[in-house]
Coordinates of C-alpha atoms in Angstrom, one line a residue:
P24 CA -62.4 49.0 -229.3
L25 CA -65.5 48.6 -227.3
E26 CA -66.9 51.5 -229.2
N27 CA -67.3 49.5 -232.3
Y28 CA -69.4 46.5 -230.7
G29 CA -72.9 45.8 -230.5
I30 CA -74.5 42.8 -228.6
I31 CA -77.0 40.3 -229.6
G32 CA -78.2 37.3 -227.4
D33 CA -81.1 34.8 -226.7
N34 CA -81.3 34.9 -222.9
R35 CA -78.8 32.2 -222.5
T36 CA -75.7 33.9 -223.7
S37 CA -74.5 37.0 -225.6
V38 CA -72.5 37.7 -228.7
L39 CA -70.4 40.7 -229.3
I40 CA -70.1 41.8 -232.9
S41 CA -68.0 44.7 -234.3
C42 CA -69.0 47.1 -237.0
D43 CA -66.4 45.3 -239.2
G44 CA -68.8 42.3 -239.4
S45 CA -66.5 40.1 -237.1
I46 CA -67.6 38.3 -233.8
G47 CA -65.0 39.3 -231.1
W48 CA -66.8 37.4 -228.2
A49 CA -69.0 34.4 -228.0
C50 CA -69.2 32.0 -225.0
L51 CA -71.3 29.2 -226.1
P52 CA -74.1 28.0 -225.3
D53 CA -74.1 29.8 -221.9
F54 CA -72.9 33.1 -220.5
D55 CA -70.3 31.2 -218.4
S56 CA -69.3 28.7 -220.9
P57 CA -65.6 29.0 -222.1
S58 CA -65.4 31.1 -225.3
V59 CA -65.5 30.0 -228.8
F60 CA -64.6 33.3 -230.3
A61 CA -62.6 35.7 -228.2
S62 CA -60.7 37.9 -230.5
I63 CA -61.5 41.0 -228.1
L64 CA -59.2 39.5 -225.7
D65 CA -56.6 38.0 -228.0
P66 CA -56.4 37.8 -231.8
N67 CA -55.6 34.0 -231.7
A68 CA -58.6 33.0 -229.5
G69 CA -61.0 32.5 -232.2
Y70 CA -62.9 34.9 -234.5
F71 CA -65.6 35.1 -237.3
K72 CA -65.8 37.7 -240.0
I73 CA -67.9 38.4 -243.0
S74 CA -66.8 41.7 -244.6
P75 CA -65.9 43.0 -248.1
S76 CA -62.8 42.1 -249.6
T77 CA -61.9 45.4 -250.6
N78 CA -62.2 48.9 -248.9
F79 CA -65.2 49.5 -247.2
K80 CA -67.0 51.9 -244.9
S81 CA -69.4 50.1 -242.3
M82 CA -71.7 51.3 -239.4
N83 CA -73.7 49.4 -236.9
F84 CA -77.3 50.0 -235.8
Y85 CA -80.3 48.2 -234.2
E86 CA -83.4 47.6 -235.8
P87 CA -85.8 49.8 -233.7
G88 CA -87.2 48.3 -230.6
T89 CA -85.1 45.2 -230.8
N90 CA -81.7 43.6 -230.5
I91 CA -81.4 42.8 -233.9
L92 CA -77.9 44.2 -235.0
V93 CA -77.5 45.6 -238.6
T94 CA -74.1 46.2 -240.1
E95 CA -74.2 48.5 -243.1
F96 CA -71.3 48.0 -245.5
V97 CA -70.5 50.5 -248.3
T98 CA -67.8 49.9 -251.0
S99 CA -66.9 51.7 -254.2
T100 CA -69.2 49.2 -256.0
G101 CA -72.0 48.2 -253.9
K102 CA -74.0 48.7 -250.4
A103 CA -75.3 45.7 -248.3
R104 CA -76.7 45.1 -245.0
L105 CA -75.9 42.2 -242.7
R106 CA -78.6 41.4 -239.9
S107 CA -77.2 39.6 -236.9
F108 CA -79.4 37.9 -234.2
M109 CA -80.0 35.1 -232.0
P110 CA -83.4 33.6 -232.5
Y111 CA -85.5 34.2 -229.3
I112 CA -88.4 31.9 -228.5
P113 CA -89.3 32.2 -224.9
N114 CA -89.5 29.2 -222.4
R115 CA -88.4 26.7 -225.0
R116 CA -87.5 23.3 -223.4
V117 CA -84.8 22.3 -226.1
P118 CA -82.6 25.3 -226.2
T119 CA -80.8 26.2 -229.4
S120 CA -77.5 28.2 -229.6
E121 CA -77.5 29.7 -233.1
I122 CA -75.9 32.8 -234.5
H123 CA -78.0 34.0 -237.6
L124 CA -76.4 36.3 -240.1
Y125 CA -78.6 37.4 -242.8
L126 CA -76.8 39.4 -245.7
E127 CA -79.0 41.7 -248.0
M128 CA -77.7 43.4 -251.1
I129 CA -78.9 47.1 -251.5
S130 CA -77.2 48.1 -254.7
G131 CA -74.5 47.1 -257.0
T132 CA -72.1 44.1 -256.4
I133 CA -69.7 43.3 -253.6
S134 CA -66.8 40.8 -253.3
W135 CA -66.6 39.2 -249.8
E136 CA -64.6 37.4 -247.5
L137 CA -65.6 35.1 -245.1
I138 CA -63.5 33.4 -242.3
F139 CA -64.6 30.9 -239.6
C140 CA -62.1 30.3 -237.0
P141 CA -63.3 29.2 -233.5
R142 CA -61.1 28.1 -230.8
F143 CA -62.3 26.2 -227.9
D144 CA -61.9 26.8 -224.2
Y145 CA -60.8 30.4 -224.1
G146 CA -58.4 29.9 -227.3
A147 CA -56.6 26.9 -225.7
S148 CA -57.8 24.2 -228.0
I149 CA -57.5 24.2 -231.8
P150 CA -60.1 22.1 -233.3
K151 CA -60.2 19.9 -236.4
F152 CA -62.2 21.2 -239.3
E153 CA -63.9 19.3 -242.1
E154 CA -65.8 20.5 -245.2
Q155 CA -69.4 19.1 -245.7
N156 CA -72.0 19.7 -248.3
Y157 CA -73.6 22.8 -246.7
G158 CA -70.7 24.5 -245.0
C159 CA -67.9 23.4 -242.3
R160 CA -67.7 21.9 -239.1
A161 CA -65.1 22.4 -236.4
Y162 CA -64.8 20.1 -233.4
I163 CA -62.7 18.3 -230.7
D164 CA -65.0 15.8 -229.5
S165 CA -68.8 15.3 -229.1
N166 CA -69.0 17.9 -226.4
H167 CA -67.0 20.5 -228.5
S168 CA -68.6 20.8 -231.9
I169 CA -69.8 24.0 -233.9
T170 CA -71.0 24.3 -237.5
L171 CA -71.3 27.0 -240.1
S172 CA -74.1 26.6 -242.5
C173 CA -74.5 28.5 -245.7
I174 CA -75.0 27.8 -249.5
N175 CA -71.3 28.7 -250.3
K176 CA -68.5 26.3 -250.4
I177 CA -66.4 26.7 -247.3
Q178 CA -62.7 25.8 -247.8
V179 CA -60.5 24.5 -244.9
N180 CA -56.8 26.0 -244.5
E181 CA -55.3 23.0 -243.2
E182 CA -52.1 24.7 -242.1
K183 CA -53.7 27.5 -240.1
Q184 CA -56.8 25.5 -239.1
F185 CA -59.8 27.8 -240.2
G186 CA -62.6 27.7 -242.7
F187 CA -62.7 30.4 -245.3
S188 CA -64.8 31.4 -248.5
N189 CA -64.6 34.1 -251.2
F190 CA -67.8 35.0 -253.0
E191 CA -69.5 37.8 -254.6
T192 CA -73.2 39.2 -254.3
G193 CA -75.3 41.3 -256.6
R194 CA -78.1 43.9 -256.1
G195 CA -81.3 41.9 -254.6
E196 CA -79.5 38.9 -253.4
E197 CA -80.0 37.5 -250.1
L198 CA -77.9 35.0 -248.2
S199 CA -78.0 33.5 -244.8
F200 CA -75.1 31.9 -242.6
V201 CA -75.7 30.2 -239.3
I202 CA -73.4 29.4 -236.7
D203 CA -74.6 26.5 -234.6
W204 CA -73.0 25.3 -231.4
G205 CA -73.4 21.8 -230.6
S206 CA -74.4 20.5 -233.8
H207 CA -72.5 17.5 -235.2
K208 CA -73.5 17.8 -238.8
V209 CA -73.8 20.7 -241.0
H210 CA -77.5 21.1 -241.9
S211 CA -78.8 23.0 -245.0
I212 CA -79.1 26.6 -244.5
Q213 CA -82.8 26.2 -245.5
S214 CA -83.5 23.9 -242.3
Y215 CA -82.6 26.9 -240.1
Q216 CA -85.6 29.1 -241.7
S217 CA -83.6 32.4 -241.0
R218 CA -86.1 34.7 -242.4
R219 CA -88.9 33.1 -240.5
R220 CA -86.7 33.1 -237.2
L221 CA -85.9 36.7 -237.8
K222 CA -89.6 37.8 -237.9
Q223 CA -90.4 36.0 -234.9
T224 CA -87.3 37.4 -233.1
R225 CA -88.2 40.8 -234.3
K226 CA -91.9 40.4 -232.8
F227 CA -90.6 39.1 -229.5
W228 CA -88.4 42.4 -228.9
R229 CA -90.9 44.7 -230.0
E230 CA -93.7 43.3 -228.0
W231 CA -91.3 43.1 -224.9
I232 CA -90.2 46.8 -225.4
S233 CA -93.8 48.1 -225.8
K234 CA -94.5 47.3 -222.1
L235 CA -92.4 50.4 -221.1
K236 CA -94.5 52.7 -219.3
Y237 CA -92.1 55.8 -219.8
H238 CA -92.7 58.3 -222.6
G239 CA -90.5 61.1 -221.8
R240 CA -87.8 62.7 -223.8
Y241 CA -85.2 60.0 -223.2
R242 CA -87.4 57.0 -224.5
E243 CA -85.2 56.0 -227.0
Q244 CA -82.1 55.8 -224.7
V245 CA -84.2 54.2 -221.9
E246 CA -85.4 51.5 -224.5
R247 CA -81.9 50.5 -225.6
S248 CA -80.8 50.4 -221.9
L249 CA -83.7 48.1 -221.1
L250 CA -83.1 45.9 -224.2
A251 CA -79.3 45.7 -223.2
I252 CA -80.3 44.6 -219.6
K253 CA -82.6 42.0 -221.0
L254 CA -79.7 40.3 -222.5
L255 CA -78.1 39.9 -219.2
I256 CA -80.8 37.6 -217.9
Y257 CA -80.1 33.8 -217.8
E258 CA -83.9 32.6 -218.7
P259 CA -83.3 28.9 -217.6
T260 CA -82.9 30.2 -213.9
G261 CA -83.7 33.9 -213.8
A262 CA -80.3 34.8 -212.8
I263 CA -79.0 38.3 -213.8
V264 CA -75.2 38.6 -215.0
A265 CA -73.5 41.9 -214.2
A266 CA -71.9 41.8 -217.9
P267 CA -71.5 39.2 -220.5
T268 CA -67.7 39.6 -220.7
T269 CA -64.6 39.0 -218.6
S270 CA -61.4 40.9 -218.2
I271 CA -62.1 44.1 -220.2
P272 CA -59.7 46.2 -218.0
E273 CA -60.8 49.2 -215.8
W274 CA -57.8 50.9 -217.1
I275 CA -55.6 49.9 -220.1
G276 CA -52.4 48.1 -218.9
G277 CA -53.9 47.8 -215.5
T278 CA -54.6 44.7 -213.4
R279 CA -58.2 45.3 -212.4
N280 CA -59.6 42.9 -214.7
W281 CA -62.6 40.8 -213.3
D282 CA -65.0 38.2 -214.5
Y283 CA -68.6 39.4 -214.5
R284 CA -70.5 36.7 -216.1
Y285 CA -72.0 35.9 -212.7
S286 CA -75.1 37.0 -210.8
W287 CA -74.3 39.6 -207.9
V288 CA -77.1 39.7 -205.5
R289 CA -76.7 43.7 -205.3
D290 CA -76.5 44.2 -209.2
S291 CA -79.4 42.2 -209.9
A292 CA -81.5 43.9 -207.2
L293 CA -80.7 47.3 -208.5
I294 CA -81.5 46.2 -212.1
L295 CA -85.0 44.8 -210.7
R296 CA -85.7 48.1 -209.2
A297 CA -84.9 49.8 -212.7
L298 CA -87.1 47.2 -214.4
F299 CA -89.9 47.6 -212.0
K300 CA -90.0 51.4 -212.4
S301 CA -90.2 50.8 -216.1
G302 CA -93.2 48.4 -216.1
Y303 CA -91.5 45.1 -215.9
I304 CA -92.6 42.4 -213.2
D305 CA -92.1 39.2 -214.9
E306 CA -88.2 39.3 -214.8
G307 CA -88.6 40.1 -210.9
T308 CA -90.8 37.1 -210.5
A309 CA -88.1 34.9 -212.1
Y310 CA -85.3 36.3 -210.4
L311 CA -86.8 36.3 -206.7
D312 CA -88.0 32.6 -207.5
W313 CA -84.4 31.7 -208.0
I314 CA -82.5 33.8 -205.4
F315 CA -84.9 32.6 -202.6
Q316 CA -83.9 28.9 -203.6
Q317 CA -80.2 29.9 -202.7
F318 CA -80.9 30.7 -199.0
L319 CA -78.9 28.5 -196.8
P320 CA -81.2 26.2 -194.5
D321 CA -82.5 27.7 -191.2
E322 CA -79.7 26.0 -189.1
N323 CA -77.2 27.9 -190.9
D324 CA -78.5 31.3 -189.7
S325 CA -75.3 31.7 -187.6
S326 CA -73.3 31.9 -191.0
L327 CA -74.0 34.3 -194.1
L328 CA -77.5 33.9 -195.4
L329 CA -76.6 34.7 -198.9
K330 CA -73.3 34.5 -200.9
V331 CA -72.4 37.8 -202.8
L332 CA -72.6 36.2 -206.0
Y333 CA -73.7 33.1 -207.6
G334 CA -73.2 31.1 -210.8
I335 CA -76.3 31.4 -213.2
R336 CA -77.3 28.2 -212.0
G337 CA -76.9 28.7 -208.3
E338 CA -73.3 27.5 -208.1
T339 CA -71.5 28.7 -205.0
E340 CA -68.0 27.6 -205.7
I341 CA -66.5 30.0 -208.1
P342 CA -62.6 29.8 -208.0
E343 CA -60.6 32.6 -209.5
S344 CA -57.9 31.6 -212.1
T345 CA -56.0 33.2 -215.0
L346 CA -55.8 32.6 -218.7
N347 CA -52.9 32.6 -221.0
L348 CA -54.3 35.3 -223.3
R349 CA -52.8 38.7 -224.3
G350 CA -55.8 40.6 -223.0
Y351 CA -57.9 43.5 -224.2
M352 CA -55.4 46.1 -225.7
D353 CA -52.6 43.7 -223.9
S354 CA -54.3 44.3 -220.5
T355 CA -53.5 41.3 -218.2
P356 CA -54.3 39.3 -216.2
V357 CA -57.3 37.8 -218.1
R358 CA -59.3 36.2 -215.2
I359 CA -62.3 33.6 -215.1
G360 CA -64.0 33.0 -211.8
N361 CA -64.3 35.5 -209.1
L362 CA -63.0 35.5 -205.4
A363 CA -65.7 38.2 -204.0
A364 CA -67.9 35.3 -203.6
E365 CA -66.6 34.8 -200.2
Q366 CA -67.1 38.2 -198.7
F367 CA -69.6 39.5 -196.3
Q368 CA -71.3 42.5 -197.8
L369 CA -73.9 44.0 -195.6
D370 CA -75.8 46.0 -198.4
I371 CA -76.8 43.0 -200.4
Y372 CA -79.5 42.3 -197.8
G373 CA -81.1 45.5 -197.9
S374 CA -81.0 45.5 -201.7
L375 CA -82.9 42.3 -201.8
V376 CA -85.7 43.4 -199.6
D377 CA -85.9 46.7 -201.1
A378 CA -86.4 44.8 -204.5
A379 CA -88.9 42.6 -203.0
Y380 CA -90.8 45.6 -201.4
L381 CA -90.9 47.3 -205.0
Y382 CA -92.0 44.1 -206.4
N383 CA -94.9 43.7 -204.2
K384 CA -95.9 47.5 -204.7
E385 CA -95.7 47.3 -208.4
G386 CA -98.1 44.2 -208.7
G387 CA -95.9 41.3 -208.0
V388 CA -96.9 38.8 -205.1
I389 CA -94.9 38.0 -202.3
T390 CA -96.1 34.4 -201.0
I391 CA -95.8 33.4 -197.4
T392 CA -93.0 31.2 -198.0
E393 CA -91.2 34.1 -199.6
W394 CA -92.0 36.5 -196.8
E395 CA -90.6 33.9 -194.3
K396 CA -87.4 34.0 -196.2
L397 CA -87.3 38.0 -196.3
Y398 CA -88.0 37.8 -192.7
R399 CA -84.9 35.8 -192.0
V400 CA -83.0 38.5 -194.0
I401 CA -84.5 41.3 -192.1
E402 CA -83.6 39.8 -188.6
F403 CA -80.1 38.7 -190.0
V404 CA -79.5 42.5 -190.6
R405 CA -81.1 43.5 -187.3
K406 CA -78.6 41.4 -185.5
R407 CA -75.5 42.0 -187.7
W408 CA -75.7 45.7 -188.9
G409 CA -73.2 46.6 -186.3
K410 CA -70.5 44.3 -188.0
P411 CA -67.8 45.6 -190.4
D412 CA -68.1 44.5 -194.0
S413 CA -66.1 44.7 -197.3
G414 CA -68.6 47.2 -198.8
I415 CA -70.2 47.6 -202.2
W416 CA -66.7 47.7 -203.9
E417 CA -65.5 44.5 -202.6
A418 CA -62.4 45.9 -200.9
R419 CA -59.7 43.4 -200.4
N420 CA -58.2 44.7 -197.2
E421 CA -59.9 44.6 -193.6
P422 CA -63.6 44.9 -193.1
R423 CA -64.7 48.4 -192.2
H424 CA -67.9 50.2 -191.2
Y425 CA -68.9 51.5 -194.7
T426 CA -71.5 54.2 -194.7
Y427 CA -73.1 52.8 -197.9
S428 CA -73.6 49.5 -196.1
K429 CA -75.1 51.0 -193.1
V430 CA -77.6 53.0 -195.1
W431 CA -78.7 49.9 -196.9
A432 CA -79.1 48.0 -193.7
W433 CA -81.5 50.9 -192.6
V434 CA -83.2 50.1 -196.0
C435 CA -83.5 46.6 -195.3
L436 CA -85.4 47.5 -192.0
D437 CA -87.4 50.4 -193.3
R438 CA -88.7 48.4 -196.3
G439 CA -89.1 45.2 -194.1
I440 CA -91.5 47.1 -191.9
K441 CA -93.7 48.5 -195.0
L442 CA -93.8 45.2 -196.5
A443 CA -94.8 43.8 -193.0
K444 CA -97.7 46.3 -192.7
E445 CA -98.9 45.3 -196.2
L446 CA -98.9 41.6 -195.5
G447 CA -100.5 42.1 -192.0
E448 CA -97.4 40.6 -190.3
T449 CA -96.9 43.3 -187.8
E450 CA -95.9 41.6 -184.4
I451 CA -92.0 42.4 -184.9
I452 CA -92.4 45.8 -186.2
N453 CA -91.4 47.6 -183.1
E454 CA -88.2 45.7 -182.9
W455 CA -87.4 46.6 -186.6
Q456 CA -88.2 50.3 -186.1
K457 CA -85.9 50.3 -182.8
A458 CA -83.0 48.9 -185.0
A459 CA -83.7 51.3 -187.9
D460 CA -83.7 54.4 -185.6
E461 CA -80.4 53.1 -184.0
I462 CA -78.6 52.6 -187.5
K463 CA -79.7 56.1 -188.6
E464 CA -78.4 57.7 -185.5
D465 CA -75.1 55.7 -185.7
V466 CA -74.6 56.8 -189.4
M467 CA -75.5 60.6 -188.5
I468 CA -72.9 60.4 -185.5
N469 CA -69.9 58.3 -187.1
A470 CA -70.3 58.8 -191.0
Y471 CA -70.7 62.7 -191.3
N472 CA -67.3 64.5 -191.1
G473 CA -68.1 68.1 -190.0
K474 CA -64.3 69.0 -190.7
I475 CA -64.7 68.2 -194.5
K476 CA -68.6 68.6 -194.5
A477 CA -69.6 65.4 -196.2
F478 CA -70.5 62.0 -195.2
T479 CA -67.6 59.9 -195.7
N480 CA -66.7 56.3 -197.0
Y481 CA -66.4 54.7 -193.7
Y482 CA -66.6 55.7 -190.1
G483 CA -64.0 57.8 -188.5
S484 CA -62.3 58.7 -191.7
D485 CA -62.1 61.8 -194.0
A486 CA -62.2 59.5 -197.3
L487 CA -64.9 60.2 -199.8
D488 CA -66.9 57.6 -201.8
S489 CA -69.5 58.4 -204.3
S490 CA -71.8 55.7 -203.1
V491 CA -73.3 57.9 -200.4
L492 CA -75.0 59.9 -202.9
V493 CA -77.6 57.4 -203.0
M494 CA -78.6 58.2 -199.3
S495 CA -81.5 60.6 -200.3
K496 CA -83.1 58.9 -203.1
L497 CA -83.3 55.6 -200.8
G498 CA -85.0 57.8 -198.3
F499 CA -82.6 57.8 -195.4
I500 CA -82.0 61.7 -195.4
E501 CA -83.8 64.5 -196.9
G502 CA -82.3 65.8 -200.1
N503 CA -82.5 69.3 -198.9
D504 CA -80.6 68.5 -195.7
P505 CA -77.7 70.8 -195.4
R506 CA -75.3 67.8 -194.6
F507 CA -76.6 66.2 -197.8
I508 CA -76.3 69.1 -200.1
S509 CA -72.6 69.8 -198.7
T510 CA -71.8 66.1 -199.5
I511 CA -72.8 66.2 -203.1
K512 CA -70.7 69.5 -203.6
V513 CA -67.6 68.0 -201.7
I514 CA -67.9 64.6 -203.8
A515 CA -68.6 66.5 -207.2
D516 CA -65.4 68.5 -206.6
K517 CA -62.8 66.0 -204.9
L518 CA -63.6 62.9 -206.9
K519 CA -64.1 64.7 -210.3
A520 CA -62.3 62.3 -212.8
G521 CA -61.3 64.5 -215.8
E522 CA -64.1 66.1 -217.6
Y523 CA -67.3 67.0 -215.1
P524 CA -69.6 65.3 -214.3
F525 CA -67.4 62.1 -214.4
L526 CA -66.5 60.7 -211.0
Y527 CA -64.0 58.3 -209.5
R528 CA -65.8 55.9 -207.0
Y529 CA -63.2 56.7 -204.3
L530 CA -59.5 57.5 -204.2
D531 CA -58.4 55.6 -200.8
D532 CA -56.5 52.3 -201.1
D533 CA -58.8 49.3 -201.5
G534 CA -56.2 46.5 -201.2
V535 CA -56.5 45.8 -205.1
G536 CA -54.0 48.2 -206.6
G537 CA -53.7 49.5 -210.1
E538 CA -55.6 52.4 -211.7
E539 CA -59.3 52.7 -212.9
G540 CA -61.4 54.9 -214.9
A541 CA -64.6 57.2 -214.1
F542 CA -67.3 55.0 -212.7
L543 CA -70.3 55.8 -215.1
L544 CA -72.8 54.6 -212.3
T545 CA -71.5 57.4 -209.9
S546 CA -72.4 60.1 -212.4
F547 CA -76.0 58.8 -212.5
W548 CA -75.9 58.8 -208.8
L549 CA -74.9 62.4 -208.7
A550 CA -77.6 63.4 -211.0
E551 CA -80.2 61.6 -208.8
A552 CA -78.7 63.2 -205.9
Y553 CA -79.4 66.6 -207.6
I554 CA -82.9 65.5 -208.2
T555 CA -83.6 64.8 -204.6
A556 CA -82.1 68.1 -203.7
G557 CA -84.3 70.1 -206.1
N558 CA -81.8 70.8 -208.8
K559 CA -83.4 69.0 -211.9
K560 CA -81.6 71.3 -214.2
E561 CA -78.1 70.3 -213.2
A562 CA -79.3 66.3 -213.2
R563 CA -80.6 66.8 -216.7
S564 CA -77.1 68.4 -217.7
I565 CA -75.3 65.3 -216.3
L566 CA -77.6 62.8 -217.9
E567 CA -77.3 64.5 -221.4
S568 CA -73.5 64.5 -220.9
I569 CA -73.5 60.9 -220.2
I570 CA -75.7 60.3 -223.1
D571 CA -73.1 61.8 -225.4
K572 CA -70.5 59.3 -224.1
A573 CA -72.5 56.2 -225.3
N574 CA -71.0 54.2 -228.0
P575 CA -72.9 54.7 -231.6
L576 CA -75.5 52.1 -230.6
G577 CA -76.4 53.5 -227.2
L578 CA -74.3 51.2 -225.1
Y579 CA -71.9 51.6 -222.0
A580 CA -69.3 49.8 -220.7
E581 CA -68.6 50.1 -216.8
E582 CA -66.3 53.0 -217.0
V583 CA -64.7 55.7 -219.2
H584 CA -61.2 57.0 -219.4
P585 CA -61.4 60.5 -217.5
E586 CA -59.2 62.0 -220.2
T587 CA -59.8 60.4 -223.6
G588 CA -63.3 59.4 -222.9
I589 CA -62.7 55.7 -224.4
M590 CA -64.9 52.9 -222.7
L591 CA -63.2 50.8 -220.1
G592 CA -64.5 47.7 -218.0
N593 CA -66.8 44.8 -218.9
F594 CA -69.4 45.6 -221.7
P595 CA -72.2 46.1 -221.8
Q596 CA -72.5 46.9 -218.0
G597 CA -75.9 46.4 -216.2
F598 CA -74.9 49.1 -213.5
S599 CA -74.4 51.8 -216.0
H600 CA -77.7 50.9 -218.0
L601 CA -79.9 51.0 -214.7
G602 CA -78.4 54.2 -213.8
L603 CA -79.4 55.9 -217.1
I604 CA -83.0 54.3 -216.8
N605 CA -83.4 55.5 -213.2
T606 CA -82.3 59.1 -213.8
A607 CA -84.4 59.5 -216.9
L608 CA -87.5 58.1 -215.2
D609 CA -86.9 60.2 -212.0
L610 CA -86.3 63.5 -214.1
D611 CA -89.4 63.0 -216.3
M612 CA -92.0 61.3 -214.0

């Protein structure tokens, strides 16, 4: 289960490692590459494991202030620690794709079992294996090759096609193992300089997290959430993925299984909000530089300015298909690609302008070229805000006038006006203000349902949606407005998912079908709504309830099961972690 997994990464890809010493998910060399180890989705789709060959107990924890994962093993005869990391060297021109595992004996002796069983192309291709002096190589051709380097003799099981080793370690011994994607030869373990790379990587992470300007009571949880979010950034372009996995189901046995290894404009912009509030500007510079390059040329203003999501290199064609895998806990389909890229979602434009405004406010610099692009975005929204869209939740039925989308359209104009004033570009402010006022009036008339005393999911309905809880924190409505306070109460009651404070996103049909769990970000939105309404005590109670639901490493998936509390959805999820950061900072700052 997800509760057992930690994550390591190098800002090109991420790897999930269980507390039993096994790699359950690794796409190499990039987030969107086909998997090499995917046992989390199918036991036959590739795995790697180092663990004691006798009964053992184990646990995962991180070295403080880092993404270096430590697995501690205890047997009846000894105790050992396995440090797992991907070396991090910022802005390296020749990228590596190495997984380093550094085994240290603490006491006694332990007998170990190592299994090296990569499978290429999401488990579809079984490679050839060959023993070499310093380990083992698995390959299909020059483009599909991976090596394991160590001092141990690696034998090959020709029938089942995997490498294995059985060995023993005693007190004080230290061994290194390196999995190297793309290498065509097994190199000596000394050549990888694991101890030196460990120190470099530790130094990088601790220097990065030291920039955090929050020092409140939830510092530990905020640190872990920031470190998790940092692992979602694809450094070569600045793109930010929603999560590093695909098709972890939103309900066991359900069909809401999506590929999140892409960069959603909305998710990325909301992540940037959390980063900026925490004191991190560089990631915003990289992302904004990248996303502004994705704008369509001026002559295409009649179409959508931006796609909902992009590949991590700016790809716009992301076809959706299914894989022949058993799925996480036998939940199918397992999908790659994502069809949501083709939708019109009005809110993404406001989230981008809001991120740019905060970036400029927190010390970043919006250039004239970037302002010209933002100007196009704001004008696009001024002309298009009255059209229906597919909404934040990417409904696959007919477009509607979603309240959340209209609120973000107002944000787009409001932040555009503020940014224009800061930049001295004020000639169009009156037109933007007029449009912002029209949007606000439109929402107040059409989105508030006096019968149920709440702002609803879309105009003219009585359907509820937890996304409207953001209205106050975005400045659209006062937190003490009776209509907003009533909305909080109605949503907390009617959308409650099992144990309070967990919520469903909504209950009405979205054209997708299938069940889902409680969406964690909505609980953070509920807490933030209470903060704006002046009830910090309730907000703190909600935050601490969610903190208790993290896995032992402080990581979150997208959702939790409303009855059992097990994690559901892709993992770790940027939305969940940005929600924790924002709530903690708003409570204590």
